[in-house]
Short mmCIF file of C-alpha atoms in Angstrom, two decimals:
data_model
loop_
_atom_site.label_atom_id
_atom_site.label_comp_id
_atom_site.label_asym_id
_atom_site.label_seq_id
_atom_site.Cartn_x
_atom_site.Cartn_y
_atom_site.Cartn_z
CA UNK A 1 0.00 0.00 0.00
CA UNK A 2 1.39 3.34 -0.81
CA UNK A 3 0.15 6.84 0.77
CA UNK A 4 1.17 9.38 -1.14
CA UNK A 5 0.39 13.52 -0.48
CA UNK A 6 1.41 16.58 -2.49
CA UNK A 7 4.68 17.80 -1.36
CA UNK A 8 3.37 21.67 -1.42
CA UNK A 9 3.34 22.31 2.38
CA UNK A 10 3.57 25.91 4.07
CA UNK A 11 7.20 27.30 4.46
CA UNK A 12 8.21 27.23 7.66
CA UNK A 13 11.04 28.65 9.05
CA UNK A 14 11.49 29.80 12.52
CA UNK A 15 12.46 27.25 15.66
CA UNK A 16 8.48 28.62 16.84
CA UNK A 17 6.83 27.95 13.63
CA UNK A 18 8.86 24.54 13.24
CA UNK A 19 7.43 23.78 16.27
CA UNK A 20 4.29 25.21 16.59
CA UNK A 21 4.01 22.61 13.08
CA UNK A 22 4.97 19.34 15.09
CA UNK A 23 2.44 20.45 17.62
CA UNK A 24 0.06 20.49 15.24
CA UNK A 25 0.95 16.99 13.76
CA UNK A 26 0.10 15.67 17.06
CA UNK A 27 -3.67 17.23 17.22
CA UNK A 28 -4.00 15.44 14.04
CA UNK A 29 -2.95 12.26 14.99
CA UNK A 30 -5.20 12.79 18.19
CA UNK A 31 -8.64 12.88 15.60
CA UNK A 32 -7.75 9.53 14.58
CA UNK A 33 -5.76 7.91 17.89
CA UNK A 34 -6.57 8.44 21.82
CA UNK A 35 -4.38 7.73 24.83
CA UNK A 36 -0.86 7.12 23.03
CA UNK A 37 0.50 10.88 23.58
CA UNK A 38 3.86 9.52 24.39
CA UNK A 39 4.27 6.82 21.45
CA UNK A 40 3.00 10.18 18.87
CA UNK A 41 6.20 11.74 20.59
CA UNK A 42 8.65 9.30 20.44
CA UNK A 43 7.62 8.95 16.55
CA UNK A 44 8.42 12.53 16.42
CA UNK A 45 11.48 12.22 18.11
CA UNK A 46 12.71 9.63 16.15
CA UNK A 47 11.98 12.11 12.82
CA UNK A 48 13.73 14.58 14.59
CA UNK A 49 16.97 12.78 15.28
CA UNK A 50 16.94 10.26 12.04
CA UNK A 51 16.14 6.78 13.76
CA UNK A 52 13.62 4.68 13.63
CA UNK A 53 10.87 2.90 15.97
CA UNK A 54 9.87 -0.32 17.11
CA UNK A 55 5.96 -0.06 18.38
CA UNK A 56 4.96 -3.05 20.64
CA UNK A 57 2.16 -4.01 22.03
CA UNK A 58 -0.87 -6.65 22.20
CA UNK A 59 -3.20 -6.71 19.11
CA UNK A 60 -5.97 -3.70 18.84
CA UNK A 61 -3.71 -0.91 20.66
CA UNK A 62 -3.81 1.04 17.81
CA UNK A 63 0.09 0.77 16.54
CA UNK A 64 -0.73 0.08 13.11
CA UNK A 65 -3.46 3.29 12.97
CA UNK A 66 -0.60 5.56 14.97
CA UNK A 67 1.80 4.74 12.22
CA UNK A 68 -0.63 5.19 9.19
CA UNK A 69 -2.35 8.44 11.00
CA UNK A 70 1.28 10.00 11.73
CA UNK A 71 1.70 9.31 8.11
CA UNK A 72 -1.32 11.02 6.63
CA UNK A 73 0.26 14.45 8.45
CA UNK A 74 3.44 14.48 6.74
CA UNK A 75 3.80 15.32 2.76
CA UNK A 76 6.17 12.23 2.91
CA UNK A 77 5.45 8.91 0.44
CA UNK A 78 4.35 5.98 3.00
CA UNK A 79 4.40 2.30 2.06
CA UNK A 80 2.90 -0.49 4.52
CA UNK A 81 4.22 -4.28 4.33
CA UNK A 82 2.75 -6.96 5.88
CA UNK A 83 5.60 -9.48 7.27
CA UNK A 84 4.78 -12.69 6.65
CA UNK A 85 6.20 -16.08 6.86
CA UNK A 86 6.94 -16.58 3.23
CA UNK A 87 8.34 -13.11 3.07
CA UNK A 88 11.69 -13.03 1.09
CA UNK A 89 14.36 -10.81 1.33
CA UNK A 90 14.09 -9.09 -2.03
CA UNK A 91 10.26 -8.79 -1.48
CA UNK A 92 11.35 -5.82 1.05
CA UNK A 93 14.40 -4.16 -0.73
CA UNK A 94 13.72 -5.07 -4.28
CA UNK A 95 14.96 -7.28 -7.14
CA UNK A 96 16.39 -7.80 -10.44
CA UNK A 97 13.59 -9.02 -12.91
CA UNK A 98 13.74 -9.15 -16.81
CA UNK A 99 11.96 -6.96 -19.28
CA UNK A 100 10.98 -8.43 -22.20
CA UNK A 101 10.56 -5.66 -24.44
CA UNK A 102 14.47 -4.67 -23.50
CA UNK A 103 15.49 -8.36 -23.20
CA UNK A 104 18.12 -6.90 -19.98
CA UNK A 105 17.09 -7.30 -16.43
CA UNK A 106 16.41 -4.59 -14.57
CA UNK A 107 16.60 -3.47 -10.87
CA UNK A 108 12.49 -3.13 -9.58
CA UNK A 109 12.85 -1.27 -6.10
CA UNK A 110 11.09 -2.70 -3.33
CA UNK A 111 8.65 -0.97 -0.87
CA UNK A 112 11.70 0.05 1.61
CA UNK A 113 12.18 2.92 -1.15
CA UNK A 114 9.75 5.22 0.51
CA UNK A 115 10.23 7.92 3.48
CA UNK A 116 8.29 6.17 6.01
CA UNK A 117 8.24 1.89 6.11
CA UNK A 118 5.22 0.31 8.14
CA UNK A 119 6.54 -2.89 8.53
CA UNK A 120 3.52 -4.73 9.83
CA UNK A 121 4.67 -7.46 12.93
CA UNK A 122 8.03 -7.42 11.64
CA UNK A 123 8.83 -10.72 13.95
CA UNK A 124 6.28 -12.80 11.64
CA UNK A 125 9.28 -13.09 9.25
CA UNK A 126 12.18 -15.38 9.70
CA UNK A 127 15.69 -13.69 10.35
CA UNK A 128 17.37 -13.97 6.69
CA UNK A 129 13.99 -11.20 5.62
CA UNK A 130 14.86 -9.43 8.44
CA UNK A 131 18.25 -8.99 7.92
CA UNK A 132 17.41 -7.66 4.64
CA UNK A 133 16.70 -4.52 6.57
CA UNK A 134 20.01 -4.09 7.99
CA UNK A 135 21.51 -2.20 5.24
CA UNK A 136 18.81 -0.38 4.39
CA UNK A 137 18.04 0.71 8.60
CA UNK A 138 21.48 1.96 9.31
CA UNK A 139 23.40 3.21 5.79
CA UNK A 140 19.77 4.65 4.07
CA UNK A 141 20.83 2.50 1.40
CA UNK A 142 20.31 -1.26 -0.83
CA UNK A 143 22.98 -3.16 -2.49
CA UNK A 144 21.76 -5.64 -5.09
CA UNK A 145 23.57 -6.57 -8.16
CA UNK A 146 26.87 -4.66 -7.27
CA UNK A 147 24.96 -1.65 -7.00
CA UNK A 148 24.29 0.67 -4.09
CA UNK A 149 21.09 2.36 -4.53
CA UNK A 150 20.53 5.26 -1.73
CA UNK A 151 17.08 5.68 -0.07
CA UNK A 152 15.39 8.75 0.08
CA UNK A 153 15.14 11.51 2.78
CA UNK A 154 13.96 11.54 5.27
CA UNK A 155 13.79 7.36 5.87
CA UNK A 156 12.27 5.80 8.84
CA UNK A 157 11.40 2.15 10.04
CA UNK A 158 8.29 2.17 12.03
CA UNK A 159 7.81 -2.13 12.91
CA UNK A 160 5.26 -3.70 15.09
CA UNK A 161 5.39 -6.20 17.05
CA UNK A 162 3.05 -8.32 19.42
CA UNK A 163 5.16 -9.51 22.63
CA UNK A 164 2.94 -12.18 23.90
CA UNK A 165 2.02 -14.16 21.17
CA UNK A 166 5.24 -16.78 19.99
CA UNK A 167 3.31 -18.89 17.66
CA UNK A 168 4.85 -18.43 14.02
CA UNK A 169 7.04 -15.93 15.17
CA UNK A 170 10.85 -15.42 15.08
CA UNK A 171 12.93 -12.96 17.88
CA UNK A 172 14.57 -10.15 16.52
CA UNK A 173 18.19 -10.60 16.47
CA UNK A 174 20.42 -7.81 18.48
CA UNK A 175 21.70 -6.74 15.37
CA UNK A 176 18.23 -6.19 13.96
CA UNK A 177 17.47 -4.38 17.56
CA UNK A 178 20.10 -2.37 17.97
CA UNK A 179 19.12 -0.38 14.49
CA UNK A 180 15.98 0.80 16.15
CA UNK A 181 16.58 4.13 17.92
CA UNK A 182 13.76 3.99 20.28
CA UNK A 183 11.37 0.88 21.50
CA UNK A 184 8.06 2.20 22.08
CA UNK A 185 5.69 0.14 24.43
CA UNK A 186 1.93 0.95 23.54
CA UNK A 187 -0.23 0.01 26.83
CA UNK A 188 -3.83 -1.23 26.91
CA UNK A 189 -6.10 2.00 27.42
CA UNK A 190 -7.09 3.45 30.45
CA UNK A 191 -11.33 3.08 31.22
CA UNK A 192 -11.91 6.79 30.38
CA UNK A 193 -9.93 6.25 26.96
CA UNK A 194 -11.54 3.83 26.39
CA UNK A 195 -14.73 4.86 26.53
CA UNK A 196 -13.47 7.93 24.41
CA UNK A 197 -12.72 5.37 21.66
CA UNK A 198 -16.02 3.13 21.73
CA UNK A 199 -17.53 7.09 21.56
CA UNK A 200 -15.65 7.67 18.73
CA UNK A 201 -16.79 4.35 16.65
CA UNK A 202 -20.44 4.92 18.15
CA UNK A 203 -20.30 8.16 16.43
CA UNK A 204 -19.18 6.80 13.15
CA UNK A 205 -15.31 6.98 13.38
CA UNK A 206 -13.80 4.84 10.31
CA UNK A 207 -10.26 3.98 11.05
CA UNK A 208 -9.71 3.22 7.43
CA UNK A 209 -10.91 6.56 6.19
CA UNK A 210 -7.95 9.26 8.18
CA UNK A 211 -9.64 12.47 5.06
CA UNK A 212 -12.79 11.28 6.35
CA UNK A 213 -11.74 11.28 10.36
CA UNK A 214 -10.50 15.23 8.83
CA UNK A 215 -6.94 14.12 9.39
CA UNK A 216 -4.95 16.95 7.03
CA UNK A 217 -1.23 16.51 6.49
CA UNK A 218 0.78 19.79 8.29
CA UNK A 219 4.51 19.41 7.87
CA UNK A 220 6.65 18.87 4.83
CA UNK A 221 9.67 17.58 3.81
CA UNK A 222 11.68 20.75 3.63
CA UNK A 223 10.10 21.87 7.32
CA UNK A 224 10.90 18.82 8.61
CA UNK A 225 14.39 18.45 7.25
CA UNK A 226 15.12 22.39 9.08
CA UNK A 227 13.86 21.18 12.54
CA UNK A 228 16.16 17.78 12.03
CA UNK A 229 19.21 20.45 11.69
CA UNK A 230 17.70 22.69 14.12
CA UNK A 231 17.44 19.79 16.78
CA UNK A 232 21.06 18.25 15.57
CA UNK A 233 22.44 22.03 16.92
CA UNK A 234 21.12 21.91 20.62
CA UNK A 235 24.66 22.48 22.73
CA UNK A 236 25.86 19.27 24.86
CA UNK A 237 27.88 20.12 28.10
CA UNK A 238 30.39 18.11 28.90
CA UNK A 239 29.19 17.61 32.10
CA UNK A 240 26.17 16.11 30.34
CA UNK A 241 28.25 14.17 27.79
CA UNK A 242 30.28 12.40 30.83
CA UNK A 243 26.40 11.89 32.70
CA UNK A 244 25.49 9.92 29.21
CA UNK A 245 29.10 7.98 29.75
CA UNK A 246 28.49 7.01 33.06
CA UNK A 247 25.21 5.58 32.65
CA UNK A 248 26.59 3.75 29.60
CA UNK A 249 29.25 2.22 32.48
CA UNK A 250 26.43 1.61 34.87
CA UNK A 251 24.74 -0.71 32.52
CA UNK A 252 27.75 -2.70 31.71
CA UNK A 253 28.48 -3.25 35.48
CA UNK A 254 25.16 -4.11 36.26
CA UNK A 255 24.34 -7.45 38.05
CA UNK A 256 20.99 -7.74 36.48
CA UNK A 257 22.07 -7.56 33.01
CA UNK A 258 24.55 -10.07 31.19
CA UNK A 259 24.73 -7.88 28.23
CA UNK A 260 24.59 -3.50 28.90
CA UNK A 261 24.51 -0.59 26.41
CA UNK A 262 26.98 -0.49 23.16
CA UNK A 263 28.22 2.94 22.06
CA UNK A 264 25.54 3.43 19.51
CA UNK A 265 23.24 3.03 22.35
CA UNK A 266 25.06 5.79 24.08
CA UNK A 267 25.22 8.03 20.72
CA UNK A 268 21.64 7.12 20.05
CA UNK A 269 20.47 8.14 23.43
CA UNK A 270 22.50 11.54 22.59
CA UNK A 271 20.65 12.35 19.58
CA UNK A 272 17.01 11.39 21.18
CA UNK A 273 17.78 13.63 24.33
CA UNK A 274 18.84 16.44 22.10
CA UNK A 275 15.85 16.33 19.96
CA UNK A 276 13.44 16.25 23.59
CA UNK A 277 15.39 18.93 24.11
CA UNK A 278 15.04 21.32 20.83
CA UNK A 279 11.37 20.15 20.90
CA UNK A 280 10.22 21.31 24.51
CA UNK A 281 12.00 24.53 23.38
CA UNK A 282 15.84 24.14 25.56
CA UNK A 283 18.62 25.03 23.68
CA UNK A 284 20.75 22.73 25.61
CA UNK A 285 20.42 18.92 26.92
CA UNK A 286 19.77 18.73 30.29
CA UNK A 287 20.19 15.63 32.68
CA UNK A 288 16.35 15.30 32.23
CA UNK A 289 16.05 15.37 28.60
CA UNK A 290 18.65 12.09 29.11
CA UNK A 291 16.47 10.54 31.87
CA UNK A 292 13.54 10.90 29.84
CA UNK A 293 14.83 9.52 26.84
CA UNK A 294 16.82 6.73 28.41
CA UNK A 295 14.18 3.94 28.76
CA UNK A 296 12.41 3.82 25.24
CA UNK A 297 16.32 4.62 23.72
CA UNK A 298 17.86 1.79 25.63
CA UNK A 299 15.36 -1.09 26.88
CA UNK A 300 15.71 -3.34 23.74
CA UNK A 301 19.56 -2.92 23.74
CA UNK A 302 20.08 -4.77 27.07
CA UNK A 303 19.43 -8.19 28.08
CA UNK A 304 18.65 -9.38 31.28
CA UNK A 305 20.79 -12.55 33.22
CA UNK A 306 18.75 -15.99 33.70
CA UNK A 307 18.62 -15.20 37.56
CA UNK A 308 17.30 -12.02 37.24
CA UNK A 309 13.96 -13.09 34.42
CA UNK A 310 13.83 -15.71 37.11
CA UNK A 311 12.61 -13.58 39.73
CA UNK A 312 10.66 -11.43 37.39
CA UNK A 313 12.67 -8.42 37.19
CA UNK A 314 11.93 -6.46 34.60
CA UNK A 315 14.02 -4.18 31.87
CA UNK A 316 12.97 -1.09 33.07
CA UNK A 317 13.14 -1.23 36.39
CA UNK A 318 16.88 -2.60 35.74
CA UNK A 319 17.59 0.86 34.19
CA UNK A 320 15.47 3.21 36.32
CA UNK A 321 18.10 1.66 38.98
CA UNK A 322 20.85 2.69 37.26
CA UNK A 323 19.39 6.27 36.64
CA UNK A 324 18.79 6.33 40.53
CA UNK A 325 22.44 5.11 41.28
CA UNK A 326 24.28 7.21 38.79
CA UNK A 327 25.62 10.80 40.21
CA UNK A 328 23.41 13.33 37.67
CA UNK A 329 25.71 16.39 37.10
CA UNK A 330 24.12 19.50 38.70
#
């Protein structure tokens, strides 16, 4: 499936304006989505510092719908896949195929040759279709036939996943973790959200019509591409910088976790905290921009010891821990 909207958004130039823009991509969303305020941020986050997202949660939280809504806002091209079991690798990047009325093969891009990639339960599909994603997740680029082929810009991953169900199902490697910038966890909704969303449907809400739900797109690629430098240019103390370091330490020391945080988790958790920052208006990273961003930046990046699953201890309480032991600069 391919989204596609005319690329003729308002200029906008100003840190304000670029702001006051994102603000109103989230009021959009919010016609289509209820209760997942802080999963609409991280998405923006991750557009803001170039990563990309992994959205879990049980079936019917709305992950898929946040992704395609978010979408509909942006004057970016969107493609969905739908990982399956029979998925193959060249079904996601693209393949050579021959043209009869040439009689040459040529190179037929995929649907990862798009600015925003739904990829639908992306742990439906066995590891060697995964990894096809590697390359594309981390260099914004495809190799095939001794050809690199870039990606365009902007380029971001947004994958489901369902963490409860294991039938037909294959674990993301690390590798295939570690490319994701933040893990978002999307919770059941509270009763009063949940009301607001059986309102919604009462009232005629179609989630498969966003125009007719009066979801507009806001924010174009030229806007967003000035807030991504804007938010790239928020100062970093060293004071701050050695915080991030010693955290990164923490984790590696910890006698919870067998495996802690690699330097890209450490750079990674740089760039989220200084687009937080640029995006609640700081012009410098603060020790709470890097607390905030610390859990959805680093909880799929560590793995916990036998002993410790054993007694039901839990990711995030592993690295609030750390955040409580650590010295934060003042």
């Amino acid at each position: 499936m391919t989204d596609t909207t005319p690329a003729d958004a308002p200029s906008v130039r100003t840190d304000d304006e670029l702001r006051a823009a994102l603000n109103r991509v989230r009021t959009e969303v919010g016609k289509a989505v209820v209760a997942q305020d802080g999963a609409v941020t991280g998405l923006i986050i991750a557009l803001l510092a170039g990563g990309h997202v992994l959205l879990e949660g049980v079936p019917g939280v709305a992950k898929t719908l946040l992704v395609r809504t978010l979408s509909r806002t942006l004057h970016l091209e969107t493609r969905r896949l739908q990982f399956t079991p029979d998925l193959m690798p060249g079904d996601v990047t693209g393949s050579l195929s021959f043209d009869p009325r040439t009689g040459e093969f040529a190179f037929r891009e995929g649907p990862v040759f798009t600015n925003i990639l739904l990829a639908d339960e992306i742990n439906r599909t066995p590891p060697k279709t995964q990894s096809a994603l590697l390359e594309a997740m981390e260099e914004r680029q495809v190799s095939a036939d001794g050809t690199t082929r870039p990606l365009p810009e902007p380029f971001l991953v947004a994958a489901t996943q369902n963490p409860i169900e294991y039938e037909g199902t294959y674990s993301l490697p690390e590798a295939q973790l570690d490319r994701f910038l933040l893990k978002l966890v999307l919770d059941v909704p509270e009763r009063d959200d949940e009301f607001a969303i059986l309102r919604r449907h009462a009232d005629g809400f179609n989630p498969h019509d966003l125009a007719g739900a009066g979801v507009a797109p806001v924010l174009g690629a030229a806007e967003l591409a000035a807030a991504r430098r804007a938010a790239a240019s928020v100062r970093v103390s060293d004071d701050v910088l050695a915080y991030l370091v010693d955290l990164a330490r923490a984790s590696r020391r910890s006698p919870s976790l067998r495996l802690g945080v690699s330097p890209r988790a450490t750079t990674g958790l740089l760039a989220a905290s200084k687009a937080w920052a640029w995006l609640t208006a700081y012009d410098s990273v603060t020790p709470d921009h890097v607390q905030a961003m610390l859990l959805p930046v680093w909880r799929h990046r560590v793995q916990l010891r036998p002993e410790a699953e054993l007694e039901g201890v839990s990711v995030d309480s592993v690295l609030r821990s750390i955040m409580q032991q650590v010295q934060v600069p003042l």
